[in-house]
């Protein structure tokens, strides 16, 4: 699957991802902050970063993260704690990566290039899976990703 990657610290790029995700939403009954958005996730650099976004993650969730690392992984964890890094992100970034119950989506992509970009980036990155416009299936070719 191809992804669009953007800096969570740049509101304009987050707004662009929001526009892209509105057309890629897989179901109108999704439980994100804006129900018509396709799910995006924060790209994690380390397993410890999970606690930055979900300080109240239970012991079992923490253990799962440690065991699954380095992934690829995808987690949905509580992000409603006042010490969560979510409170420091622009509203457009929070809209992309949280659902209406303030659960945050976190991922560790499989591709080494994305992992390296995340490691070198000054702030958090957001990954939005690209979908075919015709049938809303994941974009698995470069041609489909360019049309998404």
Short mmCIF file of N, CA and C in Angstrom, two decimals:
data_model
loop_
_atom_site.label_atom_id
_atom_site.label_comp_id
_atom_site.label_asym_id
_atom_site.label_seq_id
_atom_site.Cartn_x
_atom_site.Cartn_y
_atom_site.Cartn_z
N UNK A 1 0.83 -1.18 0.00
CA UNK A 1 0.00 0.00 0.00
C UNK A 1 0.88 1.24 0.00
N UNK A 2 0.50 2.24 -0.77
CA UNK A 2 1.20 3.52 -0.80
C UNK A 2 0.58 4.48 0.21
N UNK A 3 1.43 5.38 0.74
CA UNK A 3 0.99 6.35 1.74
C UNK A 3 1.40 7.75 1.32
N UNK A 4 0.62 8.74 1.75
CA UNK A 4 1.04 10.13 1.69
C UNK A 4 1.59 10.44 3.07
N UNK A 5 2.78 11.03 3.14
CA UNK A 5 3.44 11.34 4.40
C UNK A 5 3.55 12.85 4.50
N UNK A 6 3.23 13.40 5.68
CA UNK A 6 3.30 14.84 5.88
C UNK A 6 3.75 15.15 7.30
N UNK A 7 4.29 16.34 7.48
CA UNK A 7 4.72 16.78 8.80
C UNK A 7 3.50 17.19 9.62
N UNK A 8 3.40 16.64 10.83
CA UNK A 8 2.28 16.99 11.72
C UNK A 8 2.42 18.41 12.25
N UNK A 9 3.60 19.01 12.12
CA UNK A 9 3.81 20.36 12.63
C UNK A 9 3.51 21.43 11.59
N UNK A 10 3.08 21.03 10.40
CA UNK A 10 2.74 21.97 9.34
C UNK A 10 1.23 21.93 9.06
N UNK A 11 0.48 22.88 9.60
CA UNK A 11 -0.98 22.86 9.42
C UNK A 11 -1.43 22.80 7.96
N UNK A 12 -0.73 23.47 7.06
CA UNK A 12 -1.14 23.47 5.65
C UNK A 12 -1.06 22.06 5.05
N UNK A 13 -0.01 21.31 5.39
CA UNK A 13 0.10 19.95 4.86
C UNK A 13 -0.94 19.04 5.49
N UNK A 14 -1.25 19.27 6.74
CA UNK A 14 -2.31 18.48 7.40
C UNK A 14 -3.66 18.76 6.76
N UNK A 15 -3.92 20.01 6.43
CA UNK A 15 -5.17 20.36 5.75
C UNK A 15 -5.26 19.67 4.39
N UNK A 16 -4.13 19.59 3.69
CA UNK A 16 -4.11 18.90 2.39
C UNK A 16 -4.41 17.41 2.57
N UNK A 17 -3.85 16.79 3.62
CA UNK A 17 -4.15 15.38 3.90
C UNK A 17 -5.62 15.19 4.24
N UNK A 18 -6.19 16.15 4.96
CA UNK A 18 -7.63 16.07 5.28
C UNK A 18 -8.44 16.05 4.00
N UNK A 19 -8.10 16.92 3.05
CA UNK A 19 -8.82 16.94 1.77
C UNK A 19 -8.66 15.62 1.03
N UNK A 20 -7.43 15.08 1.04
CA UNK A 20 -7.19 13.79 0.38
C UNK A 20 -7.98 12.67 1.06
N UNK A 21 -8.04 12.71 2.38
CA UNK A 21 -8.69 11.62 3.12
C UNK A 21 -10.21 11.65 2.99
N UNK A 22 -10.78 12.81 2.74
CA UNK A 22 -12.23 12.88 2.57
C UNK A 22 -12.67 12.06 1.37
N UNK A 23 -11.88 12.10 0.32
CA UNK A 23 -12.20 11.32 -0.87
C UNK A 23 -11.86 9.85 -0.71
N UNK A 24 -11.01 9.53 0.28
CA UNK A 24 -10.55 8.15 0.44
C UNK A 24 -11.22 7.42 1.60
N UNK A 25 -12.17 8.06 2.26
CA UNK A 25 -12.81 7.41 3.41
C UNK A 25 -13.47 6.11 2.97
N UNK A 26 -13.20 5.08 3.74
CA UNK A 26 -13.72 3.77 3.33
C UNK A 26 -15.14 3.52 3.79
N UNK A 27 -15.59 4.27 4.78
CA UNK A 27 -16.94 4.04 5.28
C UNK A 27 -17.46 5.29 5.98
N UNK A 28 -18.68 5.69 5.70
CA UNK A 28 -19.22 6.86 6.38
C UNK A 28 -19.48 6.61 7.86
N UNK A 29 -19.41 5.37 8.31
CA UNK A 29 -19.67 5.09 9.72
C UNK A 29 -18.40 4.97 10.54
N UNK A 30 -17.24 5.37 9.98
CA UNK A 30 -16.00 5.32 10.73
C UNK A 30 -16.10 6.20 11.96
N UNK A 31 -15.29 5.89 12.98
CA UNK A 31 -15.39 6.64 14.23
C UNK A 31 -14.26 7.62 14.41
N UNK A 32 -13.81 8.33 13.35
CA UNK A 32 -12.81 9.37 13.56
C UNK A 32 -13.51 10.66 13.96
N UNK A 33 -12.65 11.67 14.24
CA UNK A 33 -13.18 12.97 14.65
C UNK A 33 -14.13 13.51 13.59
N UNK A 34 -13.76 13.38 12.34
CA UNK A 34 -14.66 13.73 11.25
C UNK A 34 -14.97 12.42 10.56
N UNK A 35 -16.18 11.95 10.67
CA UNK A 35 -16.50 10.58 10.28
C UNK A 35 -16.25 10.29 8.81
N UNK A 36 -16.10 11.30 7.98
CA UNK A 36 -15.88 11.03 6.56
C UNK A 36 -14.39 10.97 6.20
N UNK A 37 -13.50 10.94 7.18
CA UNK A 37 -12.07 10.89 6.90
C UNK A 37 -11.54 9.47 6.94
N UNK A 38 -10.62 9.17 6.03
CA UNK A 38 -9.91 7.90 6.08
C UNK A 38 -8.90 7.97 7.22
N UNK A 39 -8.57 6.84 7.85
CA UNK A 39 -7.68 6.88 9.01
C UNK A 39 -6.22 7.14 8.65
N UNK A 40 -5.62 8.09 9.33
CA UNK A 40 -4.19 8.37 9.22
C UNK A 40 -3.56 8.04 10.57
N UNK A 41 -2.24 7.98 10.63
CA UNK A 41 -1.57 7.61 11.87
C UNK A 41 -0.26 8.39 12.02
N UNK A 42 0.17 8.55 13.28
CA UNK A 42 1.48 9.13 13.56
C UNK A 42 2.52 8.05 13.27
N UNK A 43 3.58 8.41 12.58
CA UNK A 43 4.67 7.49 12.31
C UNK A 43 5.60 7.49 13.51
N UNK A 44 5.71 6.34 14.19
CA UNK A 44 6.54 6.24 15.38
C UNK A 44 8.00 6.01 15.01
N UNK A 45 8.89 6.63 15.77
CA UNK A 45 10.33 6.43 15.58
C UNK A 45 10.87 5.37 16.51
N UNK A 46 10.23 5.22 17.67
CA UNK A 46 10.68 4.23 18.65
C UNK A 46 9.49 3.71 19.43
N UNK A 47 9.66 2.58 20.07
CA UNK A 47 8.56 2.03 20.87
C UNK A 47 8.25 2.92 22.07
N UNK A 48 9.24 3.65 22.58
CA UNK A 48 9.01 4.55 23.72
C UNK A 48 8.12 5.73 23.35
N UNK A 49 8.08 6.08 22.07
CA UNK A 49 7.27 7.21 21.62
C UNK A 49 5.77 6.96 21.83
N UNK A 50 5.37 5.71 21.94
CA UNK A 50 3.97 5.38 22.20
C UNK A 50 3.50 6.08 23.47
N UNK A 51 4.33 6.11 24.50
CA UNK A 51 3.95 6.75 25.77
C UNK A 51 3.84 8.26 25.65
N UNK A 52 4.52 8.87 24.68
CA UNK A 52 4.38 10.31 24.46
C UNK A 52 2.96 10.65 24.00
N UNK A 53 2.37 9.77 23.21
CA UNK A 53 1.03 10.02 22.69
C UNK A 53 -0.07 9.37 23.53
N UNK A 54 0.29 8.32 24.25
CA UNK A 54 -0.69 7.61 25.07
C UNK A 54 -0.08 7.29 26.44
N UNK A 55 0.08 8.32 27.30
CA UNK A 55 0.70 8.10 28.60
C UNK A 55 -0.07 7.12 29.49
N UNK A 56 -1.36 6.93 29.20
CA UNK A 56 -2.17 6.03 30.03
C UNK A 56 -2.32 4.64 29.44
N UNK A 57 -1.50 4.32 28.43
CA UNK A 57 -1.58 2.98 27.83
C UNK A 57 -1.34 1.93 28.92
N UNK A 58 -2.17 0.92 28.94
CA UNK A 58 -2.07 -0.11 29.97
C UNK A 58 -0.81 -0.96 29.80
N UNK A 59 -0.49 -1.72 30.82
CA UNK A 59 0.70 -2.58 30.80
C UNK A 59 0.68 -3.54 29.62
N UNK A 60 -0.47 -4.11 29.33
CA UNK A 60 -0.59 -5.06 28.22
C UNK A 60 -0.28 -4.39 26.89
N UNK A 61 -0.79 -3.17 26.68
CA UNK A 61 -0.52 -2.44 25.44
C UNK A 61 0.96 -2.12 25.32
N UNK A 62 1.57 -1.71 26.42
CA UNK A 62 3.01 -1.40 26.40
C UNK A 62 3.83 -2.64 26.05
N UNK A 63 3.44 -3.77 26.63
CA UNK A 63 4.15 -5.01 26.36
C UNK A 63 3.98 -5.42 24.89
N UNK A 64 2.77 -5.26 24.36
CA UNK A 64 2.54 -5.57 22.94
C UNK A 64 3.42 -4.71 22.04
N UNK A 65 3.53 -3.43 22.36
CA UNK A 65 4.36 -2.53 21.56
C UNK A 65 5.82 -3.00 21.59
N UNK A 66 6.33 -3.31 22.77
CA UNK A 66 7.72 -3.77 22.89
C UNK A 66 7.95 -5.06 22.11
N UNK A 67 7.01 -5.98 22.19
CA UNK A 67 7.17 -7.27 21.51
C UNK A 67 7.02 -7.15 19.99
N UNK A 68 6.19 -6.24 19.54
CA UNK A 68 5.95 -6.09 18.11
C UNK A 68 7.04 -5.26 17.43
N UNK A 69 7.82 -4.54 18.23
CA UNK A 69 8.82 -3.65 17.66
C UNK A 69 9.93 -4.46 17.02
N UNK A 70 10.46 -4.13 15.85
CA UNK A 70 10.27 -2.88 15.12
C UNK A 70 9.15 -2.89 14.10
N UNK A 71 8.36 -3.93 14.06
CA UNK A 71 7.18 -3.89 13.22
C UNK A 71 7.39 -4.49 11.85
N UNK A 72 6.53 -4.15 10.92
CA UNK A 72 5.59 -3.03 10.93
C UNK A 72 4.46 -3.25 11.93
N UNK A 73 4.01 -2.16 12.52
CA UNK A 73 2.95 -2.22 13.53
C UNK A 73 1.96 -1.10 13.33
N UNK A 74 0.80 -1.28 13.92
CA UNK A 74 -0.25 -0.25 13.92
C UNK A 74 -1.03 -0.41 15.23
N UNK A 75 -1.14 0.67 15.99
CA UNK A 75 -1.83 0.64 17.28
C UNK A 75 -2.85 1.75 17.36
N UNK A 76 -3.94 1.49 18.07
CA UNK A 76 -4.94 2.51 18.39
C UNK A 76 -5.03 2.51 19.91
N UNK A 77 -4.62 3.63 20.53
CA UNK A 77 -4.51 3.71 21.99
C UNK A 77 -5.15 5.00 22.51
N UNK A 78 -5.49 5.03 23.80
CA UNK A 78 -6.07 6.25 24.38
C UNK A 78 -5.11 7.43 24.24
N UNK A 79 -5.63 8.56 23.82
CA UNK A 79 -4.81 9.77 23.67
C UNK A 79 -5.40 10.96 24.37
N UNK A 80 -6.27 10.72 25.36
CA UNK A 80 -7.00 11.81 26.00
C UNK A 80 -6.33 12.38 27.24
N UNK A 81 -5.15 11.92 27.59
CA UNK A 81 -4.44 12.41 28.78
C UNK A 81 -3.90 13.82 28.52
N UNK A 82 -3.96 14.72 29.51
CA UNK A 82 -3.48 16.09 29.29
C UNK A 82 -1.98 16.18 28.96
N UNK A 83 -1.20 15.16 29.35
CA UNK A 83 0.23 15.17 29.06
C UNK A 83 0.56 14.56 27.69
N UNK A 84 -0.44 14.12 26.95
CA UNK A 84 -0.21 13.53 25.64
C UNK A 84 0.33 14.59 24.68
N UNK A 85 1.22 14.19 23.80
CA UNK A 85 1.73 15.11 22.79
C UNK A 85 0.64 15.61 21.85
N UNK A 86 -0.50 14.94 21.84
CA UNK A 86 -1.61 15.39 21.00
C UNK A 86 -2.00 16.84 21.30
N UNK A 87 -1.91 17.21 22.57
CA UNK A 87 -2.31 18.58 22.95
C UNK A 87 -1.39 19.63 22.35
N UNK A 88 -0.21 19.24 21.89
CA UNK A 88 0.74 20.19 21.30
C UNK A 88 0.65 20.26 19.78
N UNK A 89 -0.14 19.38 19.20
CA UNK A 89 -0.28 19.39 17.74
C UNK A 89 -1.42 20.32 17.31
N UNK A 90 -1.30 20.84 16.10
CA UNK A 90 -2.35 21.68 15.53
C UNK A 90 -3.64 20.86 15.39
N UNK A 91 -4.76 21.52 15.45
CA UNK A 91 -6.06 20.86 15.36
C UNK A 91 -6.20 20.00 14.10
N UNK A 92 -5.65 20.47 12.98
CA UNK A 92 -5.76 19.68 11.75
C UNK A 92 -5.02 18.35 11.87
N UNK A 93 -3.88 18.33 12.56
CA UNK A 93 -3.15 17.08 12.78
C UNK A 93 -3.93 16.16 13.70
N UNK A 94 -4.49 16.71 14.76
CA UNK A 94 -5.29 15.89 15.70
C UNK A 94 -6.51 15.31 15.00
N UNK A 95 -7.12 16.07 14.09
CA UNK A 95 -8.28 15.57 13.34
C UNK A 95 -7.92 14.34 12.53
N UNK A 96 -6.73 14.34 11.95
CA UNK A 96 -6.30 13.22 11.11
C UNK A 96 -6.01 11.95 11.89
N UNK A 97 -5.44 12.08 13.08
CA UNK A 97 -4.90 10.90 13.78
C UNK A 97 -5.70 10.43 14.97
N UNK A 98 -6.80 11.12 15.29
CA UNK A 98 -7.62 10.68 16.42
C UNK A 98 -9.06 10.43 15.98
N UNK A 99 -9.75 9.62 16.76
CA UNK A 99 -11.18 9.43 16.51
C UNK A 99 -11.95 10.32 17.48
N UNK A 100 -13.25 10.27 17.41
CA UNK A 100 -14.06 11.18 18.24
C UNK A 100 -13.94 10.88 19.73
N UNK A 101 -13.46 9.69 20.09
CA UNK A 101 -13.25 9.34 21.50
C UNK A 101 -11.83 9.63 21.95
N UNK A 102 -11.07 10.33 21.13
CA UNK A 102 -9.69 10.73 21.41
C UNK A 102 -8.73 9.55 21.51
N UNK A 103 -8.99 8.52 20.74
CA UNK A 103 -8.02 7.44 20.57
C UNK A 103 -7.09 7.85 19.45
N UNK A 104 -5.80 7.63 19.64
CA UNK A 104 -4.80 8.03 18.66
C UNK A 104 -4.29 6.80 17.91
N UNK A 105 -4.08 6.98 16.60
CA UNK A 105 -3.54 5.90 15.78
C UNK A 105 -2.04 6.13 15.61
N UNK A 106 -1.27 5.08 15.89
CA UNK A 106 0.19 5.12 15.80
C UNK A 106 0.66 3.97 14.91
N UNK A 107 1.66 4.21 14.08
CA UNK A 107 2.14 3.15 13.21
C UNK A 107 3.66 3.17 13.10
N UNK A 108 4.20 2.05 12.72
CA UNK A 108 5.61 1.91 12.37
C UNK A 108 5.62 1.26 10.99
N UNK A 109 5.86 2.05 9.93
CA UNK A 109 5.82 1.50 8.58
C UNK A 109 6.91 0.46 8.34
N UNK A 110 6.67 -0.39 7.37
CA UNK A 110 7.60 -1.45 7.04
C UNK A 110 8.80 -0.92 6.23
N UNK A 111 8.58 0.07 5.39
CA UNK A 111 9.63 0.50 4.46
C UNK A 111 10.76 1.25 5.18
N UNK A 112 12.01 0.80 4.98
CA UNK A 112 13.14 1.44 5.66
C UNK A 112 13.31 2.92 5.31
N UNK A 113 12.93 3.33 4.11
CA UNK A 113 13.06 4.75 3.74
C UNK A 113 12.15 5.62 4.59
N UNK A 114 10.92 5.18 4.82
CA UNK A 114 9.99 5.95 5.66
C UNK A 114 10.48 5.97 7.10
N UNK A 115 11.02 4.85 7.59
CA UNK A 115 11.57 4.81 8.94
C UNK A 115 12.72 5.81 9.09
N UNK A 116 13.58 5.89 8.08
CA UNK A 116 14.72 6.81 8.13
C UNK A 116 14.26 8.26 8.05
N UNK A 117 13.28 8.54 7.21
CA UNK A 117 12.74 9.91 7.12
C UNK A 117 12.14 10.31 8.47
N UNK A 118 11.40 9.41 9.09
CA UNK A 118 10.81 9.70 10.41
C UNK A 118 11.90 9.96 11.44
N UNK A 119 12.97 9.18 11.38
CA UNK A 119 14.07 9.35 12.34
C UNK A 119 14.74 10.70 12.18
N UNK A 120 14.87 11.18 10.94
CA UNK A 120 15.56 12.43 10.67
C UNK A 120 14.66 13.67 10.76
N UNK A 121 13.36 13.47 10.73
CA UNK A 121 12.42 14.61 10.74
C UNK A 121 12.47 15.34 12.09
N UNK A 122 12.29 16.65 12.03
CA UNK A 122 12.33 17.47 13.24
C UNK A 122 11.10 17.25 14.13
N UNK A 123 9.99 16.87 13.56
CA UNK A 123 8.77 16.66 14.33
C UNK A 123 8.07 15.40 13.87
N UNK A 124 6.89 15.15 14.41
CA UNK A 124 6.15 13.94 14.04
C UNK A 124 5.65 13.98 12.60
N UNK A 125 5.55 12.80 12.00
CA UNK A 125 5.01 12.66 10.66
C UNK A 125 3.67 11.94 10.74
N UNK A 126 2.83 12.21 9.75
CA UNK A 126 1.53 11.55 9.65
C UNK A 126 1.51 10.77 8.34
N UNK A 127 1.05 9.52 8.42
CA UNK A 127 0.94 8.66 7.25
C UNK A 127 -0.54 8.42 6.94
N UNK A 128 -0.92 8.73 5.72
CA UNK A 128 -2.29 8.52 5.25
C UNK A 128 -2.27 7.47 4.14
N UNK A 129 -2.94 6.32 4.34
CA UNK A 129 -2.96 5.32 3.27
C UNK A 129 -3.74 5.85 2.06
N UNK A 130 -3.15 5.70 0.89
CA UNK A 130 -3.81 6.16 -0.34
C UNK A 130 -4.74 5.08 -0.85
N UNK A 131 -5.87 5.52 -1.43
CA UNK A 131 -6.90 4.60 -1.91
C UNK A 131 -7.24 4.93 -3.35
N UNK A 132 -7.60 3.89 -4.11
CA UNK A 132 -8.05 4.08 -5.49
C UNK A 132 -9.35 4.87 -5.49
N UNK A 133 -9.43 5.85 -6.38
CA UNK A 133 -10.66 6.65 -6.47
C UNK A 133 -11.82 5.86 -7.04
N UNK A 134 -11.52 4.90 -7.89
CA UNK A 134 -12.58 4.14 -8.56
C UNK A 134 -13.34 3.22 -7.61
N UNK A 135 -12.60 2.40 -6.87
CA UNK A 135 -13.26 1.38 -6.05
C UNK A 135 -12.89 1.46 -4.57
N UNK A 136 -12.13 2.48 -4.16
CA UNK A 136 -11.78 2.72 -2.77
C UNK A 136 -10.94 1.61 -2.15
N UNK A 137 -10.25 0.82 -2.97
CA UNK A 137 -9.34 -0.20 -2.46
C UNK A 137 -7.97 0.45 -2.24
N UNK A 138 -7.10 -0.16 -1.45
CA UNK A 138 -5.77 0.42 -1.22
C UNK A 138 -4.99 0.57 -2.53
N UNK A 139 -4.28 1.69 -2.63
CA UNK A 139 -3.43 1.94 -3.80
C UNK A 139 -2.17 1.11 -3.66
N UNK A 140 -2.03 0.08 -4.51
CA UNK A 140 -0.89 -0.82 -4.40
C UNK A 140 0.08 -0.69 -5.56
N UNK A 141 -0.20 0.22 -6.48
CA UNK A 141 0.72 0.48 -7.58
C UNK A 141 1.03 1.98 -7.60
N UNK A 142 2.16 2.33 -8.19
CA UNK A 142 2.53 3.73 -8.28
C UNK A 142 1.50 4.51 -9.10
N UNK A 143 0.99 3.89 -10.15
CA UNK A 143 -0.02 4.54 -11.00
C UNK A 143 -1.28 4.87 -10.18
N UNK A 144 -1.73 3.92 -9.38
CA UNK A 144 -2.92 4.14 -8.54
C UNK A 144 -2.64 5.22 -7.50
N UNK A 145 -1.43 5.22 -6.94
CA UNK A 145 -1.09 6.22 -5.92
C UNK A 145 -1.07 7.63 -6.52
N UNK A 146 -0.61 7.76 -7.75
CA UNK A 146 -0.57 9.07 -8.40
C UNK A 146 -1.98 9.60 -8.67
N UNK A 147 -2.94 8.71 -8.90
CA UNK A 147 -4.32 9.13 -9.15
C UNK A 147 -5.09 9.39 -7.87
N UNK A 148 -4.60 8.89 -6.75
CA UNK A 148 -5.33 8.98 -5.46
C UNK A 148 -5.45 10.42 -5.00
#
